[in-house]
Amino acid sequence: HTTGLLRPNSTTGVALTEIYDLDTVLGSRLVNVSARMNVTGGEGTLIAGFSIAGTVPKQVLIRGVGPALAQFGVSGVLADPMIAVYSGSTQIYSNDNWEAGTSTAAQISAAAAQVGAFALPAGSKDAVLLVTLQPGNYTVLVSGGTATGVALIEIYDTQ
């Protein structure tokens, strides 16, 4: 389901894409969702929402990728993305540089390899969180402070 602001002549606008996994068969799950856009201030913040269903906590890998996109030929990347995870209006986690945080670079690299995500170069300023979340609704914001550029948000179910 996609809704958004429709503008003439292929001009830019704000859009919302929603994905729902309606299959209730045991073992069915959505394992990854991602979106890429040019991040700017205000309406240009990259926002992803997701829900964890069930009754048990789930480990997720959340990546705000900017600099690493250059290896795929993407130009004008967001040089230093930051990610923040919210539960309701409360920020519960954040990361600015993937090798500095509560999870080690080795743990993050292992989780990325497990889910099939491309590796991040050592020393890149991409942002990553490997966290265990309780069932509920969450929002992730990718921003660049006052900087602008192309960024990718990725959310992986690691279990």
mmCIF file of N, CA and C in Angstrom, residues 16-132:
data_model
loop_
_atom_site.group_PDB
_atom_site.id
_atom_site.type_symbol
_atom_site.label_atom_id
_atom_site.label_comp_id
_atom_site.label_asym_id
_atom_site.label_seq_id
_atom_site.Cartn_x
_atom_site.Cartn_y
_atom_site.Cartn_z
ATOM 1 N N LEU A 16 4.493 7.571 1.772
ATOM 2 C CA LEU A 16 4.445 6.568 2.826
ATOM 3 C C LEU A 16 4.221 5.219 2.170
ATOM 4 N N THR A 17 5.080 4.263 2.482
ATOM 5 C CA THR A 17 4.904 2.894 2.008
ATOM 6 C C THR A 17 4.689 2.013 3.224
ATOM 7 N N GLU A 18 3.670 1.187 3.189
ATOM 8 C CA GLU A 18 3.374 0.297 4.306
ATOM 9 C C GLU A 18 3.393 -1.141 3.813
ATOM 10 N N ILE A 19 3.996 -2.039 4.616
ATOM 11 C CA ILE A 19 4.056 -3.459 4.298
ATOM 12 C C ILE A 19 3.478 -4.214 5.485
ATOM 13 N N TYR A 20 2.544 -5.093 5.211
ATOM 14 C CA TYR A 20 1.934 -5.889 6.266
ATOM 15 C C TYR A 20 2.085 -7.360 5.929
ATOM 16 N N ASP A 21 2.531 -8.161 6.879
ATOM 17 C CA ASP A 21 2.589 -9.609 6.721
ATOM 18 C C ASP A 21 1.323 -10.163 7.363
ATOM 19 N N LEU A 22 0.371 -10.543 6.548
ATOM 20 C CA LEU A 22 -0.919 -11.008 7.048
ATOM 21 C C LEU A 22 -0.976 -12.514 7.245
ATOM 22 N N ASP A 23 0.073 -13.227 6.861
ATOM 23 C CA ASP A 23 0.110 -14.676 6.983
ATOM 24 C C ASP A 23 0.358 -15.042 8.438
ATOM 25 N N THR A 24 -0.598 -15.677 9.051
ATOM 26 C CA THR A 24 -0.468 -16.037 10.460
ATOM 27 C C THR A 24 0.042 -17.462 10.644
ATOM 28 N N VAL A 25 0.461 -18.109 9.566
ATOM 29 C CA VAL A 25 0.996 -19.462 9.654
ATOM 30 C C VAL A 25 2.276 -19.428 10.484
ATOM 31 N N LEU A 26 2.408 -20.380 11.394
ATOM 32 C CA LEU A 26 3.584 -20.461 12.244
ATOM 33 C C LEU A 26 4.843 -20.497 11.381
ATOM 34 N N GLY A 27 5.798 -19.660 11.697
ATOM 35 C CA GLY A 27 7.054 -19.625 10.956
ATOM 36 C C GLY A 27 7.097 -18.565 9.880
ATOM 37 N N SER A 28 5.966 -17.974 9.554
ATOM 38 C CA SER A 28 5.941 -16.912 8.560
ATOM 39 C C SER A 28 6.441 -15.628 9.206
ATOM 40 N N ARG A 29 7.336 -14.909 8.499
ATOM 41 C CA ARG A 29 7.827 -13.656 9.054
ATOM 42 C C ARG A 29 8.445 -12.793 7.970
ATOM 43 N N LEU A 30 8.416 -11.523 8.189
ATOM 44 C CA LEU A 30 9.084 -10.554 7.340
ATOM 45 C C LEU A 30 10.469 -10.363 7.951
ATOM 46 N N VAL A 31 11.541 -10.650 7.188
ATOM 47 C CA VAL A 31 12.879 -10.647 7.770
ATOM 48 C C VAL A 31 13.681 -9.383 7.501
ATOM 49 N N ASN A 32 13.265 -8.573 6.528
ATOM 50 C CA ASN A 32 14.015 -7.364 6.223
ATOM 51 C C ASN A 32 13.120 -6.366 5.528
ATOM 52 N N VAL A 33 13.353 -5.103 5.833
ATOM 53 C CA VAL A 33 12.712 -4.014 5.120
ATOM 54 C C VAL A 33 13.752 -2.904 5.003
ATOM 55 N N SER A 34 13.753 -2.221 3.863
ATOM 56 C CA SER A 34 14.709 -1.138 3.683
ATOM 57 C C SER A 34 14.106 -0.067 2.785
ATOM 58 N N ALA A 35 14.678 1.119 2.873
ATOM 59 C CA ALA A 35 14.269 2.241 2.025
ATOM 60 C C ALA A 35 15.464 3.158 1.858
ATOM 61 N N ARG A 36 15.559 3.791 0.683
ATOM 62 C CA ARG A 36 16.654 4.721 0.401
ATOM 63 C C ARG A 36 16.067 6.037 -0.056
ATOM 64 N N MET A 37 16.679 7.144 0.388
ATOM 65 C CA MET A 37 16.221 8.461 -0.046
ATOM 66 C C MET A 37 17.291 9.510 0.217
ATOM 67 N N ASN A 38 17.076 10.679 -0.330
ATOM 68 C CA ASN A 38 17.946 11.814 -0.066
ATOM 69 C C ASN A 38 17.493 12.452 1.250
ATOM 70 N N VAL A 39 18.334 12.357 2.256
ATOM 71 C CA VAL A 39 18.002 12.865 3.583
ATOM 72 C C VAL A 39 18.333 14.353 3.656
ATOM 73 N N THR A 40 17.350 15.126 4.107
ATOM 74 C CA THR A 40 17.515 16.554 4.350
ATOM 75 C C THR A 40 16.880 16.855 5.701
ATOM 76 N N GLY A 41 16.788 18.091 6.072
ATOM 77 C CA GLY A 41 16.131 18.449 7.323
ATOM 78 C C GLY A 41 14.623 18.407 7.186
ATOM 79 N N GLY A 42 13.920 18.515 8.296
ATOM 80 C CA GLY A 42 12.452 18.584 8.293
ATOM 81 C C GLY A 42 11.805 17.358 7.694
ATOM 82 N N GLU A 43 10.988 17.565 6.651
ATOM 83 C CA GLU A 43 10.292 16.453 5.992
ATOM 84 C C GLU A 43 11.257 15.473 5.344
ATOM 85 N N GLY A 44 12.515 15.850 5.210
ATOM 86 C CA GLY A 44 13.505 15.009 4.560
ATOM 87 C C GLY A 44 14.201 14.027 5.472
ATOM 88 N N THR A 45 13.743 13.885 6.723
ATOM 89 C CA THR A 45 14.287 12.863 7.612
ATOM 90 C C THR A 45 13.767 11.511 7.157
ATOM 91 N N LEU A 46 14.651 10.533 7.066
ATOM 92 C CA LEU A 46 14.254 9.179 6.668
ATOM 93 C C LEU A 46 13.676 8.482 7.891
ATOM 94 N N ILE A 47 12.422 8.047 7.793
ATOM 95 C CA ILE A 47 11.708 7.454 8.925
ATOM 96 C C ILE A 47 11.185 6.085 8.527
ATOM 97 N N ALA A 48 11.426 5.099 9.383
ATOM 98 C CA ALA A 48 10.883 3.758 9.183
ATOM 99 C C ALA A 48 10.198 3.321 10.466
ATOM 100 N N GLY A 49 9.020 2.771 10.330
ATOM 101 C CA GLY A 49 8.300 2.230 11.476
ATOM 102 C C GLY A 49 8.206 0.728 11.344
ATOM 103 N N PHE A 50 8.237 0.037 12.466
ATOM 104 C CA PHE A 50 8.085 -1.413 12.431
ATOM 105 C C PHE A 50 7.471 -1.885 13.739
ATOM 106 N N SER A 51 6.910 -3.082 13.705
ATOM 107 C CA SER A 51 6.284 -3.676 14.883
ATOM 108 C C SER A 51 6.881 -5.044 15.141
ATOM 109 N N ILE A 52 7.003 -5.380 16.393
ATOM 110 C CA ILE A 52 7.406 -6.723 16.795
ATOM 111 C C ILE A 52 6.185 -7.365 17.416
ATOM 112 N N ALA A 53 5.716 -8.429 16.781
ATOM 113 C CA ALA A 53 4.514 -9.128 17.235
ATOM 114 C C ALA A 53 4.900 -10.252 18.196
ATOM 115 N N GLY A 54 3.909 -10.802 18.830
ATOM 116 C CA GLY A 54 4.128 -11.940 19.707
ATOM 117 C C GLY A 54 4.287 -11.541 21.154
ATOM 118 N N THR A 55 4.911 -12.433 21.915
ATOM 119 C CA THR A 55 5.046 -12.207 23.347
ATOM 120 C C THR A 55 6.495 -12.265 23.827
ATOM 121 N N VAL A 56 7.436 -12.502 22.908
ATOM 122 C CA VAL A 56 8.842 -12.611 23.313
ATOM 123 C C VAL A 56 9.674 -11.524 22.628
ATOM 124 N N PRO A 57 10.730 -11.080 23.282
ATOM 125 C CA PRO A 57 11.614 -10.078 22.686
ATOM 126 C C PRO A 57 12.267 -10.613 21.415
ATOM 127 N N LYS A 58 12.706 -9.694 20.560
ATOM 128 C CA LYS A 58 13.334 -10.074 19.294
ATOM 129 C C LYS A 58 14.562 -9.206 19.078
ATOM 130 N N GLN A 59 15.646 -9.841 18.609
ATOM 131 C CA GLN A 59 16.853 -9.095 18.267
ATOM 132 C C GLN A 59 16.736 -8.594 16.832
ATOM 133 N N VAL A 60 17.046 -7.306 16.644
ATOM 134 C CA VAL A 60 16.995 -6.704 15.311
ATOM 135 C C VAL A 60 18.306 -5.967 15.033
ATOM 136 N N LEU A 61 18.660 -5.951 13.768
ATOM 137 C CA LEU A 61 19.810 -5.201 13.279
ATOM 138 C C LEU A 61 19.243 -4.014 12.517
ATOM 139 N N ILE A 62 19.603 -2.813 12.942
ATOM 140 C CA ILE A 62 19.087 -1.588 12.328
ATOM 141 C C ILE A 62 20.285 -0.809 11.801
ATOM 142 N N ARG A 63 20.261 -0.494 10.485
ATOM 143 C CA ARG A 63 21.401 0.189 9.873
ATOM 144 C C ARG A 63 20.958 1.460 9.169
ATOM 145 N N GLY A 64 21.696 2.522 9.413
ATOM 146 C CA GLY A 64 21.552 3.781 8.691
ATOM 147 C C GLY A 64 22.817 3.947 7.868
ATOM 148 N N VAL A 65 22.751 3.593 6.590
ATOM 149 C CA VAL A 65 23.942 3.521 5.747
ATOM 150 C C VAL A 65 24.012 4.739 4.835
ATOM 151 N N GLY A 66 25.162 5.370 4.810
ATOM 152 C CA GLY A 66 25.423 6.499 3.920
ATOM 153 C C GLY A 66 26.723 6.279 3.181
ATOM 154 N N PRO A 67 27.867 6.431 3.865
ATOM 155 C CA PRO A 67 29.161 6.321 3.201
ATOM 156 C C PRO A 67 29.372 4.997 2.456
ATOM 157 N N ALA A 68 28.902 3.890 3.013
ATOM 158 C CA ALA A 68 29.121 2.582 2.388
ATOM 159 C C ALA A 68 28.380 2.431 1.061
ATOM 160 N N LEU A 69 27.391 3.299 0.801
ATOM 161 C CA LEU A 69 26.670 3.229 -0.473
ATOM 162 C C LEU A 69 27.551 3.611 -1.653
ATOM 163 N N ALA A 70 28.615 4.365 -1.397
ATOM 164 C CA ALA A 70 29.512 4.798 -2.469
ATOM 165 C C ALA A 70 30.139 3.609 -3.190
ATOM 166 N N GLN A 71 30.364 2.491 -2.477
ATOM 167 C CA GLN A 71 30.946 1.305 -3.103
ATOM 168 C C GLN A 71 30.020 0.685 -4.146
ATOM 169 N N PHE A 72 28.751 1.088 -4.149
ATOM 170 C CA PHE A 72 27.780 0.598 -5.128
ATOM 171 C C PHE A 72 27.489 1.641 -6.204
ATOM 172 N N GLY A 73 28.298 2.689 -6.252
ATOM 173 C CA GLY A 73 28.146 3.721 -7.270
ATOM 174 C C GLY A 73 27.136 4.799 -6.938
ATOM 175 N N VAL A 74 26.663 4.846 -5.707
ATOM 176 C CA VAL A 74 25.718 5.885 -5.306
ATOM 177 C C VAL A 74 26.514 7.158 -5.020
ATOM 178 N N SER A 75 26.125 8.246 -5.638
ATOM 179 C CA SER A 75 26.826 9.507 -5.404
ATOM 180 C C SER A 75 26.005 10.392 -4.473
ATOM 181 N N GLY A 76 26.662 11.368 -3.868
ATOM 182 C CA GLY A 76 25.978 12.302 -2.981
ATOM 183 C C GLY A 76 25.467 11.656 -1.715
ATOM 184 N N VAL A 77 26.237 10.710 -1.152
ATOM 185 C CA VAL A 77 25.778 9.985 0.035
ATOM 186 C C VAL A 77 25.822 10.864 1.278
ATOM 187 N N LEU A 78 24.999 10.528 2.251
ATOM 188 C CA LEU A 78 25.016 11.191 3.552
ATOM 189 C C LEU A 78 26.299 10.760 4.260
ATOM 190 N N ALA A 79 27.202 11.686 4.501
ATOM 191 C CA ALA A 79 28.551 11.376 4.977
ATOM 192 C C ALA A 79 28.597 10.783 6.382
ATOM 193 N N ASP A 80 27.682 11.171 7.248
ATOM 194 C CA ASP A 80 27.733 10.721 8.639
ATOM 195 C C ASP A 80 26.314 10.571 9.190
ATOM 196 N N PRO A 81 25.612 9.506 8.763
ATOM 197 C CA PRO A 81 24.238 9.328 9.244
ATOM 198 C C PRO A 81 24.192 8.969 10.726
ATOM 199 N N MET A 82 23.095 9.360 11.352
ATOM 200 C CA MET A 82 22.819 9.020 12.745
ATOM 201 C C MET A 82 21.454 8.330 12.772
ATOM 202 N N ILE A 83 21.317 7.327 13.611
ATOM 203 C CA ILE A 83 20.017 6.673 13.758
ATOM 204 C C ILE A 83 19.549 6.801 15.203
ATOM 205 N N ALA A 84 18.233 6.890 15.346
ATOM 206 C CA ALA A 84 17.609 6.938 16.662
ATOM 207 C C ALA A 84 16.362 6.065 16.616
ATOM 208 N N VAL A 85 16.184 5.224 17.622
ATOM 209 C CA VAL A 85 15.028 4.336 17.728
ATOM 210 C C VAL A 85 14.112 4.879 18.823
ATOM 211 N N TYR A 86 12.834 4.961 18.479
ATOM 212 C CA TYR A 86 11.834 5.473 19.407
ATOM 213 C C TYR A 86 10.781 4.412 19.702
ATOM 214 N N SER A 87 10.344 4.402 20.945
ATOM 215 C CA SER A 87 9.156 3.668 21.361
ATOM 216 C C SER A 87 8.176 4.744 21.778
ATOM 217 N N GLY A 88 7.147 4.947 20.970
ATOM 218 C CA GLY A 88 6.267 6.090 21.192
ATOM 219 C C GLY A 88 7.068 7.356 20.951
ATOM 220 N N SER A 89 7.040 8.278 21.881
ATOM 221 C CA SER A 89 7.797 9.525 21.733
ATOM 222 C C SER A 89 9.125 9.492 22.501
ATOM 223 N N THR A 90 9.472 8.330 23.047
ATOM 224 C CA THR A 90 10.687 8.196 23.843
ATOM 225 C C THR A 90 11.817 7.579 23.037
ATOM 226 N N GLN A 91 12.939 8.285 22.944
ATOM 227 C CA GLN A 91 14.103 7.714 22.280
ATOM 228 C C GLN A 91 14.718 6.674 23.205
ATOM 229 N N ILE A 92 14.889 5.435 22.689
ATOM 230 C CA ILE A 92 15.416 4.358 23.531
ATOM 231 C C ILE A 92 16.822 3.915 23.113
ATOM 232 N N TYR A 93 17.215 4.170 21.873
ATOM 233 C CA TYR A 93 18.556 3.831 21.395
ATOM 234 C C TYR A 93 18.981 4.843 20.345
ATOM 235 N N SER A 94 20.293 5.013 20.211
ATOM 236 C CA SER A 94 20.823 5.824 19.120
ATOM 237 C C SER A 94 22.242 5.379 18.814
ATOM 238 N N ASN A 95 22.703 5.694 17.599
ATOM 239 C CA ASN A 95 24.070 5.402 17.204
ATOM 240 C C ASN A 95 24.491 6.389 16.136
ATOM 241 N N ASP A 96 25.755 6.785 16.199
ATOM 242 C CA ASP A 96 26.311 7.712 15.216
ATOM 243 C C ASP A 96 27.326 7.013 14.320
ATOM 244 N N ASN A 97 28.179 6.183 14.861
ATOM 245 C CA ASN A 97 29.185 5.466 14.077
ATOM 246 C C ASN A 97 29.168 3.998 14.480
ATOM 247 N N TRP A 98 29.047 3.111 13.500
ATOM 248 C CA TRP A 98 28.745 1.712 13.763
ATOM 249 C C TRP A 98 29.772 0.978 14.606
ATOM 250 N N GLU A 99 31.017 1.389 14.595
ATOM 251 C CA GLU A 99 32.023 0.674 15.371
ATOM 252 C C GLU A 99 32.102 1.166 16.815
ATOM 253 N N ALA A 100 31.309 2.175 17.153
ATOM 254 C CA ALA A 100 31.288 2.705 18.516
ATOM 255 C C ALA A 100 29.859 2.616 19.040
ATOM 256 N N GLY A 101 29.631 1.749 19.980
ATOM 257 C CA GLY A 101 28.287 1.605 20.531
ATOM 258 C C GLY A 101 28.251 0.471 21.523
ATOM 259 N N THR A 102 27.050 0.040 21.861
ATOM 260 C CA THR A 102 26.894 -1.006 22.867
ATOM 261 C C THR A 102 27.260 -2.384 22.329
ATOM 262 N N SER A 103 27.159 -2.596 21.023
ATOM 263 C CA SER A 103 27.567 -3.856 20.409
ATOM 264 C C SER A 103 28.937 -3.658 19.771
ATOM 265 N N THR A 104 29.744 -4.710 19.767
ATOM 266 C CA THR A 104 31.068 -4.600 19.170
ATOM 267 C C THR A 104 30.959 -4.690 17.649
ATOM 268 N N ALA A 105 32.002 -4.227 16.978
ATOM 269 C CA ALA A 105 32.051 -4.317 15.514
ATOM 270 C C ALA A 105 31.960 -5.777 15.078
ATOM 271 N N ALA A 106 32.582 -6.678 15.836
ATOM 272 C CA ALA A 106 32.533 -8.109 15.496
ATOM 273 C C ALA A 106 31.105 -8.648 15.595
ATOM 274 N N GLN A 107 30.368 -8.255 16.637
ATOM 275 C CA GLN A 107 28.977 -8.710 16.785
ATOM 276 C C GLN A 107 28.109 -8.186 15.639
ATOM 277 N N ILE A 108 28.301 -6.930 15.296
ATOM 278 C CA ILE A 108 27.518 -6.319 14.219
ATOM 279 C C ILE A 108 27.859 -6.966 12.882
ATOM 280 N N SER A 109 29.135 -7.180 12.624
ATOM 281 C CA SER A 109 29.548 -7.816 11.367
ATOM 282 C C SER A 109 28.998 -9.228 11.261
ATOM 283 N N ALA A 110 29.024 -9.983 12.359
ATOM 284 C CA ALA A 110 28.491 -11.349 12.361
ATOM 285 C C ALA A 110 26.986 -11.345 12.099
ATOM 286 N N ALA A 111 26.257 -10.424 12.731
ATOM 287 C CA ALA A 111 24.808 -10.341 12.518
ATOM 288 C C ALA A 111 24.500 -9.961 11.074
ATOM 289 N N ALA A 112 25.268 -9.022 10.515
ATOM 290 C CA ALA A 112 25.057 -8.614 9.118
ATOM 291 C C ALA A 112 25.296 -9.787 8.170
ATOM 292 N N ALA A 113 26.361 -10.545 8.400
ATOM 293 C CA ALA A 113 26.642 -11.711 7.550
ATOM 294 C C ALA A 113 25.539 -12.759 7.675
ATOM 295 N N GLN A 114 25.034 -12.944 8.884
ATOM 296 C CA GLN A 114 23.969 -13.933 9.136
ATOM 297 C C GLN A 114 22.708 -13.621 8.337
ATOM 298 N N VAL A 115 22.347 -12.339 8.241
ATOM 299 C CA VAL A 115 21.101 -11.964 7.556
ATOM 300 C C VAL A 115 21.313 -11.635 6.085
ATOM 301 N N GLY A 116 22.574 -11.688 5.609
ATOM 302 C CA GLY A 116 22.858 -11.430 4.203
ATOM 303 C C GLY A 116 23.044 -9.967 3.848
ATOM 304 N N ALA A 117 23.313 -9.119 4.839
ATOM 305 C CA ALA A 117 23.536 -7.700 4.581
ATOM 306 C C ALA A 117 24.979 -7.496 4.117
ATOM 307 N N PHE A 118 25.204 -6.522 3.253
ATOM 308 C CA PHE A 118 26.567 -6.256 2.810
ATOM 309 C C PHE A 118 27.394 -5.721 3.980
ATOM 310 N N ALA A 119 28.690 -6.019 3.936
ATOM 311 C CA ALA A 119 29.596 -5.604 5.005
ATOM 312 C C ALA A 119 29.851 -4.101 4.939
ATOM 313 N N LEU A 120 30.025 -3.506 6.090
ATOM 314 C CA LEU A 120 30.382 -2.095 6.173
ATOM 315 C C LEU A 120 31.890 -1.978 6.301
ATOM 316 N N PRO A 121 32.496 -1.044 5.583
ATOM 317 C CA PRO A 121 33.947 -0.873 5.678
ATOM 318 C C PRO A 121 34.373 -0.405 7.073
ATOM 319 N N ALA A 122 35.509 -0.892 7.526
ATOM 320 C CA ALA A 122 36.061 -0.429 8.795
ATOM 321 C C ALA A 122 36.296 1.072 8.707
ATOM 322 N N GLY A 123 35.941 1.771 9.762
ATOM 323 C CA GLY A 123 36.153 3.203 9.814
ATOM 324 C C GLY A 123 35.072 4.050 9.160
ATOM 325 N N SER A 124 34.089 3.408 8.518
ATOM 326 C CA SER A 124 33.023 4.200 7.893
ATOM 327 C C SER A 124 32.158 4.823 8.978
ATOM 328 N N LYS A 125 31.478 5.881 8.645
ATOM 329 C CA LYS A 125 30.636 6.587 9.611
ATOM 330 C C LYS A 125 29.172 6.163 9.503
ATOM 331 N N ASP A 126 28.926 4.977 8.934
ATOM 332 C CA ASP A 126 27.570 4.445 8.898
ATOM 333 C C ASP A 126 27.123 4.161 10.330
ATOM 334 N N ALA A 127 25.820 4.169 10.571
ATOM 335 C CA ALA A 127 25.277 3.976 11.917
ATOM 336 C C ALA A 127 24.559 2.633 12.004
ATOM 337 N N VAL A 128 24.789 1.904 13.104
ATOM 338 C CA VAL A 128 24.184 0.574 13.262
ATOM 339 C C VAL A 128 23.854 0.323 14.725
ATOM 340 N N LEU A 129 22.729 -0.339 14.924
ATOM 341 C CA LEU A 129 22.351 -0.835 16.248
ATOM 342 C C LEU A 129 21.996 -2.308 16.137
ATOM 343 N N LEU A 130 22.461 -3.113 17.060
ATOM 344 C CA LEU A 130 22.055 -4.500 17.214
ATOM 345 C C LEU A 130 21.429 -4.568 18.593
ATOM 346 N N VAL A 131 20.097 -4.620 18.637
ATOM 347 C CA VAL A 131 19.383 -4.497 19.902
ATOM 348 C C VAL A 131 18.284 -5.544 20.014
ATOM 349 N N THR A 132 17.939 -5.860 21.246
ATOM 350 C CA THR A 132 16.813 -6.747 21.526
ATOM 351 C C THR A 132 15.661 -5.880 22.005
#
